[in-house]
Amino acid sequence: MTTSEAKPDLTKKPFDAAPVPEAELRASDADRERIAELLRDAYAEGRLTVEEHSERIEAAYGARTLGDLAPLTRDLPAHRPVSTEKPQGVAHRAAPAQAQLPARSESPTILAIFGGSSRKGRWRVGSHLRAVAVFGGVEIDLTDAVFESPEVEIEAWAVFGGVDIKVPENVSLHGSGVGVFGGFEVREQTAADPYAPVVRVKGAAVFGGCEARPRRGKKLREWVRKQLDG
């Protein structure tokens, strides 16, 4: 090698990656759920219309980055910005031992034929559900569900089978159905909270049964969070 040939600089990094802007950071499930909770509170307070709430909820769960989430609550007074930065001078707090998982997305139709089917736990409830039980049983438990609509209509059809529906004690429950050689019972109630969701049940039971009732001691907290937290 001659002295005129340049030697490679082995200390130089092949890539000089610049820091990623915060808005381009990937959103986590916890980030999406936090924004969804703010949107539910805003809807319960009358700050969002049904269409606005539905559109923003869909956008929140479909967001890929923190920048996608930011505009969804920017015009709300309860807006808490999504940020990964830690406040200066604040000691780090350990994460809770059991973090709450995001609510599941489920099909609006629940079918049981010569068997059983149940829907319970933390799942997202839209404006319409259909339960069909033919020589089988369907159980719908809304006590831990996340309501995304102010009104939920449930169509229950039982033929030589049964449909059992449980709702939180602090939502309104109304409806009725037809019993043909069977029973169809809806234990109606009206919630004290005017912003509480309304569950309406209709359908028929032929040689079977359908029952919808409040589950005492179980309250819907995500919808009326502000009132319950005081």
Coordinates of N, CA and C in Angstrom, one line a residue:
M1 N 0.9 -1.2 0.0 CA 0.0 0.0 0.0 C 0.9 1.2 0.0
T2 N 0.6 2.2 -0.9 CA 1.3 3.4 -0.9 C 0.8 4.4 0.1
T3 N 1.7 5.4 0.4 CA 1.3 6.4 1.4 C 0.2 7.3 0.9
S4 N -0.1 7.3 -0.5 CA -1.1 8.2 -1.0 C -2.5 7.6 -0.8
E5 N -2.6 6.2 -0.5 CA -3.9 5.6 -0.4 C -4.5 5.9 1.0
A6 N -5.8 6.3 1.0 CA -6.4 6.6 2.3 C -6.8 5.4 3.0
K7 N -6.6 5.4 4.3 CA -6.9 4.3 5.1 C -8.4 4.4 5.6
P8 N -9.1 3.3 5.7 CA -10.5 3.5 6.2 C -10.6 3.8 7.6
D9 N -11.6 4.7 8.0 CA -11.7 5.1 9.4 C -12.6 4.0 10.1
L10 N -11.9 3.2 10.8 CA -12.6 2.0 11.5 C -13.5 2.5 12.7
T11 N -13.3 3.7 13.1 CA -14.0 4.2 14.3 C -15.3 4.8 13.9
K12 N -15.6 5.1 12.6 CA -16.8 5.7 12.2 C -17.9 4.6 12.1
K13 N -19.1 5.0 12.7 CA -20.2 4.0 12.7 C -20.8 4.0 11.3
P14 N -21.3 2.8 10.8 CA -21.8 2.7 9.5 C -23.2 3.5 9.4
F15 N -23.9 3.6 10.5 CA -25.2 4.3 10.5 C -25.2 5.3 11.6
D16 N -25.6 6.5 11.3 CA -25.7 7.5 12.3 C -27.2 7.8 12.5
A17 N -27.9 7.0 13.3 CA -29.3 7.0 13.5 C -29.7 8.2 14.3
A18 N -30.6 9.1 13.8 CA -31.1 10.2 14.6 C -32.2 9.7 15.5
P19 N -32.4 10.4 16.7 CA -33.5 10.0 17.6 C -34.9 10.1 16.8
V20 N -35.7 9.1 17.1 CA -37.1 9.1 16.5 C -38.0 10.1 17.2
P21 N -38.6 11.0 16.5 CA -39.5 11.9 17.1 C -40.6 11.2 17.9
E22 N -41.0 11.8 19.1 CA -42.0 11.1 19.9 C -43.3 10.8 19.2
A23 N -43.7 11.6 18.3 CA -45.0 11.4 17.6 C -44.9 10.1 16.7
E24 N -43.7 9.7 16.4 CA -43.5 8.6 15.5 C -43.3 7.3 16.3
L25 N -43.2 7.4 17.6 CA -43.0 6.2 18.4 C -44.3 5.3 18.3
R26 N -44.1 4.0 18.3 CA -45.2 3.1 18.3 C -46.1 3.1 19.5
A27 N -47.4 3.2 19.3 CA -48.3 3.2 20.5 C -48.5 1.8 21.0
S28 N -48.6 1.7 22.3 CA -48.9 0.4 23.0 C -50.4 0.2 23.2
D29 N -50.7 -1.0 23.6 CA -52.1 -1.3 23.9 C -52.6 -0.4 25.1
A30 N -51.7 -0.1 26.1 CA -52.1 0.7 27.2 C -52.3 2.2 26.7
D31 N -51.5 2.6 25.8 CA -51.7 4.0 25.2 C -53.1 4.1 24.5
R32 N -53.4 3.1 23.7 CA -54.7 3.1 23.0 C -55.9 3.0 24.0
E33 N -55.8 2.2 25.1 CA -56.9 2.1 26.0 C -57.0 3.3 26.9
R34 N -55.9 4.0 27.2 CA -56.0 5.3 27.9 C -56.8 6.3 27.1
I35 N -56.5 6.4 25.9 CA -57.3 7.4 25.0 C -58.7 7.0 24.9
A36 N -59.0 5.7 24.7 CA -60.4 5.2 24.6 C -61.2 5.6 25.9
E37 N -60.5 5.5 27.1 CA -61.2 5.8 28.3 C -61.6 7.3 28.3
L38 N -60.6 8.1 27.9 CA -60.9 9.6 27.8 C -62.1 9.9 26.9
L39 N -62.2 9.2 25.8 CA -63.3 9.3 24.8 C -64.6 8.9 25.4
R40 N -64.6 7.8 26.2 CA -65.8 7.3 26.8 C -66.3 8.4 27.8
D41 N -65.4 8.9 28.6 CA -65.8 9.9 29.6 C -66.3 11.2 28.9
A42 N -65.7 11.6 27.8 CA -66.2 12.8 27.1 C -67.6 12.5 26.5
Y43 N -67.8 11.3 26.0 CA -69.1 11.0 25.4 C -70.2 11.0 26.6
A44 N -69.8 10.4 27.7 CA -70.8 10.4 28.8 C -71.1 11.8 29.3
E45 N -70.2 12.8 29.2 CA -70.4 14.1 29.6 C -71.2 15.0 28.5
G46 N -71.4 14.4 27.3 CA -72.1 15.1 26.3 C -71.2 15.9 25.4
R47 N -69.9 15.7 25.5 CA -68.9 16.5 24.7 C -68.8 16.0 23.3
L48 N -69.1 14.7 23.1 CA -69.0 14.1 21.7 C -70.4 13.5 21.3
T49 N -70.7 13.6 20.1 CA -71.9 13.0 19.6 C -71.7 11.5 19.4
V50 N -72.7 10.7 19.1 CA -72.6 9.3 18.9 C -71.6 9.0 17.7
E51 N -71.8 9.7 16.6 CA -70.9 9.5 15.5 C -69.4 9.8 15.8
E52 N -69.2 11.0 16.5 CA -67.8 11.4 16.8 C -67.2 10.3 17.7
H53 N -68.0 9.9 18.7 CA -67.4 8.9 19.7 C -67.1 7.6 19.0
S54 N -68.0 7.1 18.1 CA -67.7 5.9 17.4 C -66.5 6.0 16.5
E55 N -66.4 7.1 15.7 CA -65.2 7.3 14.8 C -63.9 7.4 15.6
R56 N -63.9 8.1 16.7 CA -62.7 8.3 17.5 C -62.3 7.0 18.2
I57 N -63.2 6.2 18.7 CA -62.9 5.0 19.3 C -62.3 4.0 18.3
E58 N -62.8 4.0 17.1 CA -62.3 3.1 16.0 C -60.9 3.6 15.7
A59 N -60.7 4.9 15.6 CA -59.3 5.4 15.3 C -58.4 5.1 16.4
A60 N -58.8 5.2 17.6 CA -57.9 4.9 18.8 C -57.4 3.5 18.8
Y61 N -58.3 2.5 18.6 CA -57.9 1.1 18.6 C -57.1 0.8 17.3
G62 N -57.2 1.6 16.3 CA -56.4 1.3 15.1 C -55.1 2.1 14.9
A63 N -54.8 3.0 15.9 CA -53.7 3.8 15.9 C -52.4 3.0 15.9
R64 N -51.4 3.4 15.2 CA -50.1 2.8 15.1 C -49.0 3.5 15.9
T65 N -49.2 4.9 16.0 CA -48.2 5.7 16.6 C -48.8 6.6 17.6
L66 N -48.0 7.2 18.5 CA -48.5 8.2 19.5 C -49.0 9.4 18.8
G67 N -48.4 9.8 17.6 CA -48.9 10.9 16.8 C -50.3 10.7 16.3
D68 N -50.7 9.4 16.0 CA -52.0 9.1 15.6 C -53.1 9.3 16.7
L69 N -52.6 9.1 17.9 CA -53.5 9.2 19.1 C -53.8 10.6 19.5
A70 N -52.7 11.4 19.4 CA -52.8 12.8 19.9 C -54.0 13.6 19.5
P71 N -54.4 13.6 18.2 CA -55.5 14.5 17.7 C -56.8 14.1 18.3
L72 N -57.0 12.8 18.7 CA -58.3 12.3 19.1 C -58.8 13.0 20.4
T73 N -58.0 13.5 21.2 CA -58.4 14.1 22.5 C -57.9 15.6 22.6
R74 N -57.4 16.1 21.5 CA -56.8 17.5 21.6 C -57.8 18.5 21.9
D75 N -59.1 18.3 21.5 CA -60.1 19.4 21.7 C -61.0 19.1 22.9
L76 N -60.5 18.1 23.8 CA -61.3 17.8 25.0 C -60.6 18.4 26.3
P77 N -61.4 18.9 27.2 CA -60.9 19.5 28.4 C -60.1 18.6 29.3
A78 N -60.5 17.3 29.2 CA -59.8 16.3 30.1 C -58.6 15.7 29.4
H79 N -58.2 16.4 28.3 CA -57.0 15.9 27.5 C -55.8 15.7 28.4
R80 N -55.2 14.5 28.3 CA -53.9 14.2 29.0 C -53.0 13.7 27.9
P81 N -52.0 14.5 27.5 CA -51.2 14.1 26.3 C -50.5 12.7 26.5
V82 N -50.4 12.0 25.4 CA -49.7 10.7 25.4 C -48.2 11.1 25.3
S83 N -47.5 10.7 26.3 CA -46.0 11.0 26.3 C -45.2 9.9 26.9
T84 N -44.0 9.7 26.4 CA -43.1 8.7 26.9 C -42.1 9.3 27.9
E85 N -42.1 10.6 28.0 CA -41.1 11.3 28.8 C -41.5 11.2 30.3
K86 N -40.5 11.1 31.1 CA -40.7 11.1 32.6 C -40.6 12.5 33.1
P87 N -41.5 13.0 34.0 CA -41.4 14.3 34.6 C -40.1 14.4 35.4
Q88 N -39.5 15.6 35.3 CA -38.3 15.9 36.0 C -38.5 15.9 37.5
G89 N -37.6 15.2 38.3 CA -37.7 15.2 39.7 C -38.7 14.3 40.3
V90 N -39.4 13.5 39.5 CA -40.4 12.5 40.0 C -39.8 11.2 40.0
A91 N -39.8 10.5 41.1 CA -39.3 9.2 41.3 C -40.0 8.2 40.4
H92 N -39.3 7.2 39.9 CA -39.9 6.2 39.1 C -40.8 5.3 39.9
R93 N -42.0 5.0 39.5 CA -42.9 4.2 40.2 C -43.0 2.8 39.5
A94 N -43.0 1.8 40.3 CA -43.1 0.5 39.7 C -44.5 0.2 39.1
A95 N -44.5 -0.5 38.0 CA -45.8 -0.8 37.4 C -46.6 -1.7 38.3
P96 N -47.9 -1.6 38.2 CA -48.8 -2.5 39.0 C -48.5 -3.9 38.7
A97 N -48.7 -4.8 39.7 CA -48.4 -6.2 39.6 C -49.2 -6.8 38.5
Q98 N -50.5 -6.4 38.4 CA -51.4 -7.0 37.4 C -52.0 -5.8 36.5
A99 N -51.4 -5.6 35.4 CA -51.9 -4.5 34.5 C -53.2 -5.0 33.8
Q100 N -54.2 -4.1 33.7 CA -55.4 -4.4 33.0 C -55.3 -4.6 31.5
L101 N -55.7 -5.7 31.0 CA -55.6 -6.0 29.6 C -56.6 -5.2 28.8
P102 N -56.3 -4.9 27.6 CA -57.3 -4.2 26.7 C -58.5 -5.1 26.5
A103 N -59.6 -4.5 26.3 CA -60.9 -5.3 26.1 C -60.8 -6.0 24.7
R104 N -61.4 -7.2 24.7 CA -61.4 -8.0 23.5 C -62.4 -7.5 22.5
S105 N -62.1 -7.7 21.2 CA -63.1 -7.5 20.2 C -63.8 -8.8 19.9
E106 N -65.1 -8.9 19.8 CA -65.8 -10.1 19.6 C -66.9 -9.9 18.5
S107 N -67.3 -11.1 18.0 CA -68.3 -11.1 17.0 C -69.7 -10.6 17.6
P108 N -70.5 -9.9 16.9 CA -71.8 -9.5 17.5 C -72.8 -10.7 17.6
T109 N -72.5 -11.8 17.0 CA -73.3 -13.0 17.0 C -72.8 -14.1 17.9
I110 N -73.6 -14.6 18.8 CA -73.2 -15.7 19.6 C -74.2 -16.9 19.3
L111 N -73.6 -18.0 18.9 CA -74.4 -19.1 18.4 C -74.1 -20.4 19.2
A112 N -75.1 -21.1 19.6 CA -75.0 -22.4 20.3 C -76.0 -23.4 19.8
I113 N -75.4 -24.4 19.1 CA -76.3 -25.5 18.5 C -75.8 -26.8 19.1
F114 N -76.7 -27.5 19.8 CA -76.4 -28.7 20.5 C -75.1 -28.6 21.3
G115 N -75.0 -27.5 22.0 CA -73.9 -27.2 22.8 C -74.0 -25.9 23.6
G116 N -73.0 -25.4 24.1 CA -73.0 -24.1 24.9 C -72.0 -23.1 24.4
S117 N -72.4 -21.8 24.6 CA -71.5 -20.7 24.3 C -71.6 -19.6 25.3
S118 N -70.5 -19.0 25.7 CA -70.6 -17.9 26.7 C -69.7 -16.8 26.3
R119 N -70.1 -15.6 26.7 CA -69.4 -14.4 26.4 C -69.3 -13.6 27.7
K120 N -68.1 -13.5 28.3 CA -68.0 -12.9 29.6 C -66.6 -12.3 29.7
G121 N -66.3 -11.6 30.8 CA -65.0 -11.0 31.0 C -64.9 -9.6 30.4
R122 N -63.7 -9.1 30.0 CA -63.5 -7.8 29.6 C -63.5 -7.8 28.0
W123 N -64.7 -7.4 27.5 CA -64.8 -7.4 26.0 C -65.6 -6.2 25.6
R124 N -65.4 -5.8 24.4 CA -66.1 -4.5 23.8 C -67.4 -4.8 23.3
V125 N -68.4 -4.1 23.8 CA -69.8 -4.3 23.4 C -70.2 -3.1 22.5
G126 N -70.7 -3.5 21.3 CA -71.2 -2.5 20.4 C -72.7 -2.2 20.6
S127 N -73.4 -1.8 19.5 CA -74.8 -1.4 19.6 C -75.7 -2.5 19.4
H128 N -75.2 -3.7 18.9 CA -76.2 -4.8 18.6 C -75.5 -6.1 18.8
L129 N -76.2 -7.0 19.5 CA -75.8 -8.4 19.7 C -76.9 -9.3 19.3
R130 N -76.6 -10.5 18.8 CA -77.6 -11.5 18.5 C -77.1 -12.8 19.1
A131 N -78.1 -13.4 19.9 CA -77.8 -14.7 20.5 C -78.8 -15.7 20.0
V132 N -78.3 -16.9 19.5 CA -79.1 -17.9 19.0 C -78.8 -19.3 19.7
A133 N -79.7 -19.9 20.4 CA -79.5 -21.1 21.1 C -80.5 -22.2 20.5
V134 N -80.0 -23.2 19.9 CA -80.8 -24.3 19.3 C -80.3 -25.6 20.0
F135 N -81.2 -26.1 20.8 CA -80.8 -27.3 21.6 C -79.4 -27.1 22.3
G136 N -79.3 -25.9 22.8 CA -78.1 -25.5 23.5 C -78.3 -24.3 24.4
G137 N -77.2 -23.7 24.9 CA -77.4 -22.6 25.8 C -76.4 -21.5 25.5
V138 N -76.8 -20.3 25.6 CA -75.9 -19.1 25.5 C -75.9 -18.3 26.7
E139 N -74.7 -17.9 27.2 CA -74.6 -17.0 28.4 C -73.9 -15.7 27.9
I140 N -74.6 -14.6 28.2 CA -74.0 -13.3 27.9 C -73.9 -12.5 29.2
D141 N -72.6 -12.2 29.6 CA -72.3 -11.5 30.8 C -71.7 -10.1 30.5
L142 N -72.5 -9.1 30.8 CA -72.0 -7.7 30.4 C -71.4 -7.0 31.6
T143 N -71.2 -7.7 32.8 CA -70.8 -7.0 34.0 C -69.4 -6.4 34.0
D144 N -68.5 -7.1 33.2 CA -67.2 -6.6 33.1 C -66.8 -6.1 31.7
A145 N -67.9 -5.9 30.9 CA -67.7 -5.5 29.5 C -67.4 -4.0 29.4
V146 N -66.9 -3.6 28.2 CA -66.6 -2.1 28.0 C -67.7 -1.7 26.9
F147 N -68.6 -0.9 27.4 CA -69.7 -0.4 26.5 C -69.2 0.7 25.6
E148 N -69.4 0.5 24.3 CA -68.9 1.5 23.3 C -70.1 2.2 22.7
S149 N -71.3 2.0 23.1 CA -72.5 2.6 22.6 C -73.4 2.9 23.7
P150 N -74.2 4.0 23.6 CA -75.1 4.4 24.7 C -76.3 3.4 24.8
E151 N -76.6 2.7 23.7 CA -77.7 1.8 23.7 C -77.3 0.5 23.1
V152 N -77.6 -0.7 23.7 CA -77.2 -2.0 23.2 C -78.5 -2.8 23.0
E153 N -78.8 -3.2 21.8 CA -79.9 -4.0 21.5 C -79.5 -5.5 21.4
I154 N -80.1 -6.4 22.2 CA -79.8 -7.8 22.1 C -81.0 -8.6 21.6
E155 N -80.8 -9.3 20.5 CA -81.8 -10.2 20.0 C -81.5 -11.6 20.5
A156 N -82.5 -12.1 21.2 CA -82.3 -13.5 21.8 C -83.3 -14.4 21.2
W157 N -82.8 -15.5 20.7 CA -83.7 -16.5 20.1 C -83.3 -17.9 20.7
A158 N -84.3 -18.5 21.3 CA -84.0 -19.8 21.9 C -85.0 -20.8 21.4
V159 N -84.5 -21.9 20.8 CA -85.4 -23.0 20.3 C -84.9 -24.3 21.0
F160 N -85.7 -24.8 21.9 CA -85.3 -26.0 22.7 C -83.9 -25.7 23.4
G161 N -83.8 -24.5 23.8 CA -82.5 -24.1 24.4 C -82.8 -22.9 25.4
G162 N -81.7 -22.3 25.8 CA -81.8 -21.1 26.7 C -80.8 -20.0 26.4
V163 N -81.2 -18.8 26.7 CA -80.3 -17.6 26.7 C -80.4 -16.9 28.0
D164 N -79.2 -16.8 28.6 CA -79.1 -16.1 29.9 C -78.3 -14.8 29.8
I165 N -78.9 -13.7 30.2 CA -78.2 -12.4 30.0 C -78.1 -11.7 31.4
K166 N -76.8 -11.3 31.7 CA -76.6 -10.6 32.9 C -76.0 -9.2 32.6
V167 N -76.5 -8.1 33.3 CA -76.1 -6.8 33.1 C -75.6 -6.2 34.4
P168 N -74.8 -5.1 34.4 CA -74.4 -4.5 35.6 C -75.7 -3.8 36.3
E169 N -75.6 -3.7 37.6 CA -76.8 -3.2 38.3 C -77.0 -1.7 38.1
N170 N -76.0 -1.0 37.5 CA -76.2 0.5 37.3 C -76.4 0.9 35.9
V171 N -77.0 0.0 35.1 CA -77.4 0.3 33.7 C -78.9 0.1 33.6
S172 N -79.5 0.7 32.6 CA -81.0 0.5 32.4 C -81.2 -0.8 31.6
L173 N -82.2 -1.5 32.0 CA -82.5 -2.8 31.3 C -84.0 -2.8 30.9
H174 N -84.3 -2.9 29.6 CA -85.7 -2.9 29.2 C -85.9 -3.9 28.1
G175 N -87.1 -4.2 27.8 CA -87.4 -5.1 26.7 C -88.4 -6.2 27.1
S176 N -88.8 -7.0 26.1 CA -89.7 -8.1 26.2 C -89.6 -9.0 25.0
G177 N -90.1 -10.2 25.2 CA -90.1 -11.1 24.1 C -91.3 -12.0 24.1
V178 N -91.3 -13.0 23.2 CA -92.4 -13.9 23.1 C -92.0 -15.3 23.6
G179 N -92.8 -15.9 24.4 CA -92.6 -17.3 24.8 C -93.6 -18.2 24.3
V180 N -93.2 -19.2 23.5 CA -94.1 -20.2 22.9 C -93.7 -21.6 23.5
F181 N -94.6 -22.0 24.4 CA -94.3 -23.2 25.2 C -92.9 -23.0 25.9
G182 N -92.7 -21.8 26.3 CA -91.4 -21.5 27.0 C -91.6 -20.2 27.7
G183 N -90.5 -19.6 28.2 CA -90.5 -18.4 28.9 C -89.6 -17.3 28.5
F184 N -90.0 -16.1 28.5 CA -89.1 -15.0 28.1 C -89.3 -13.9 29.2
E185 N -88.3 -13.7 30.0 CA -88.4 -12.7 31.1 C -87.3 -11.7 31.1
V186 N -87.6 -10.4 31.2 CA -86.7 -9.3 31.3 C -87.0 -8.6 32.5
R187 N -86.1 -8.6 33.5 CA -86.3 -7.9 34.8 C -85.9 -6.4 34.6
E188 N -86.8 -5.6 34.2 CA -86.6 -4.2 33.8 C -86.1 -3.4 35.0
Q189 N -85.3 -2.4 34.7 CA -84.9 -1.4 35.7 C -84.4 -0.2 34.9
T190 N -84.5 1.0 35.6 CA -84.0 2.3 35.0 C -82.9 2.8 35.9
A191 N -81.7 3.0 35.4 CA -80.6 3.5 36.1 C -80.8 4.9 36.6
A192 N -80.2 5.2 37.8 CA -80.3 6.6 38.3 C -79.5 7.6 37.5
D193 N -78.4 7.1 36.9 CA -77.5 7.9 36.1 C -78.1 8.1 34.7
P194 N -78.4 9.3 34.3 CA -79.0 9.6 33.0 C -78.0 9.2 31.9
Y195 N -76.7 9.1 32.2 CA -75.7 8.8 31.1 C -75.4 7.3 31.0
A196 N -76.0 6.6 31.9 CA -75.7 5.1 31.9 C -76.3 4.5 30.6
P197 N -75.6 3.4 30.1 CA -76.1 2.8 28.9 C -77.4 2.1 29.1
V198 N -78.1 1.9 28.0 CA -79.4 1.2 28.1 C -79.3 -0.1 27.3
V199 N -79.7 -1.2 27.9 CA -79.7 -2.5 27.3 C -81.2 -2.9 27.0
R200 N -81.5 -3.2 25.7 CA -82.8 -3.5 25.3 C -82.8 -5.0 24.8
V201 N -83.6 -5.8 25.3 CA -83.7 -7.2 24.9 C -85.0 -7.5 24.2
K202 N -84.9 -8.3 23.1 CA -86.1 -8.7 22.4 C -85.8 -10.1 21.8
G203 N -86.9 -10.7 21.3 CA -86.7 -12.0 20.7 C -87.8 -13.0 21.1
A204 N -87.5 -14.3 21.1 CA -88.5 -15.3 21.3 C -87.9 -16.5 21.9
A205 N -88.7 -17.3 22.6 CA -88.2 -18.6 23.2 C -89.3 -19.6 22.8
V206 N -88.9 -20.6 22.0 CA -89.8 -21.7 21.6 C -89.4 -23.0 22.3
F207 N -90.2 -23.5 23.1 CA -89.8 -24.7 23.9 C -88.5 -24.5 24.6
G208 N -88.3 -23.3 25.1 CA -87.0 -22.9 25.7 C -87.2 -21.7 26.6
G209 N -86.2 -21.1 27.0 CA -86.3 -19.9 27.9 C -85.2 -18.9 27.6
C210 N -85.6 -17.6 27.9 CA -84.7 -16.5 27.9 C -84.9 -15.6 29.1
E211 N -83.8 -15.3 29.8 CA -83.9 -14.4 31.0 C -82.8 -13.4 30.9
A212 N -83.2 -12.1 31.2 CA -82.2 -11.0 31.3 C -82.4 -10.3 32.6
R213 N -81.4 -10.1 33.4 CA -81.5 -9.6 34.7 C -80.2 -8.8 35.2
P214 N -80.4 -7.9 36.1 CA -79.2 -7.2 36.6 C -78.5 -8.2 37.6
R215 N -77.1 -8.0 37.6 CA -76.3 -8.8 38.6 C -75.9 -7.9 39.7
R216 N -76.6 -8.1 40.9 CA -76.3 -7.2 42.0 C -74.9 -7.3 42.5
G217 N -74.4 -6.1 42.8 CA -73.0 -6.1 43.3 C -72.0 -5.8 42.2
K218 N -72.4 -5.9 41.0 CA -71.5 -5.6 39.8 C -71.9 -4.3 39.1
K219 N -71.0 -3.4 39.1 CA -71.3 -2.1 38.5 C -70.4 -1.8 37.3
L220 N -70.9 -1.2 36.3 CA -70.2 -0.7 35.2 C -69.4 0.5 35.5
R221 N -68.1 0.4 35.6 CA -67.2 1.5 36.1 C -66.6 2.3 34.9
E222 N -66.4 1.7 33.8 CA -65.7 2.4 32.7 C -66.6 3.5 32.1
W223 N -67.9 3.3 32.1 CA -68.7 4.3 31.5 C -69.0 5.4 32.4
V224 N -69.1 5.2 33.7 CA -69.4 6.3 34.7 C -68.3 6.5 35.6
R225 N -67.1 6.4 35.1 CA -65.8 6.5 35.9 C -65.8 7.8 36.8
K226 N -66.2 8.9 36.2 CA -66.0 10.2 36.9 C -67.0 10.2 38.1
Q227 N -68.2 9.8 38.0 CA -69.1 9.8 39.1 C -68.7 8.8 40.2
L228 N -68.2 7.7 39.8 CA -67.8 6.7 40.8 C -66.5 7.0 41.5
D229 N -65.6 7.6 40.8 CA -64.3 8.0 41.4 C -64.4 9.2 42.3
G230 N -65.5 10.0 42.0 CA -65.7 11.2 42.8 C -64.6 12.3 42.7

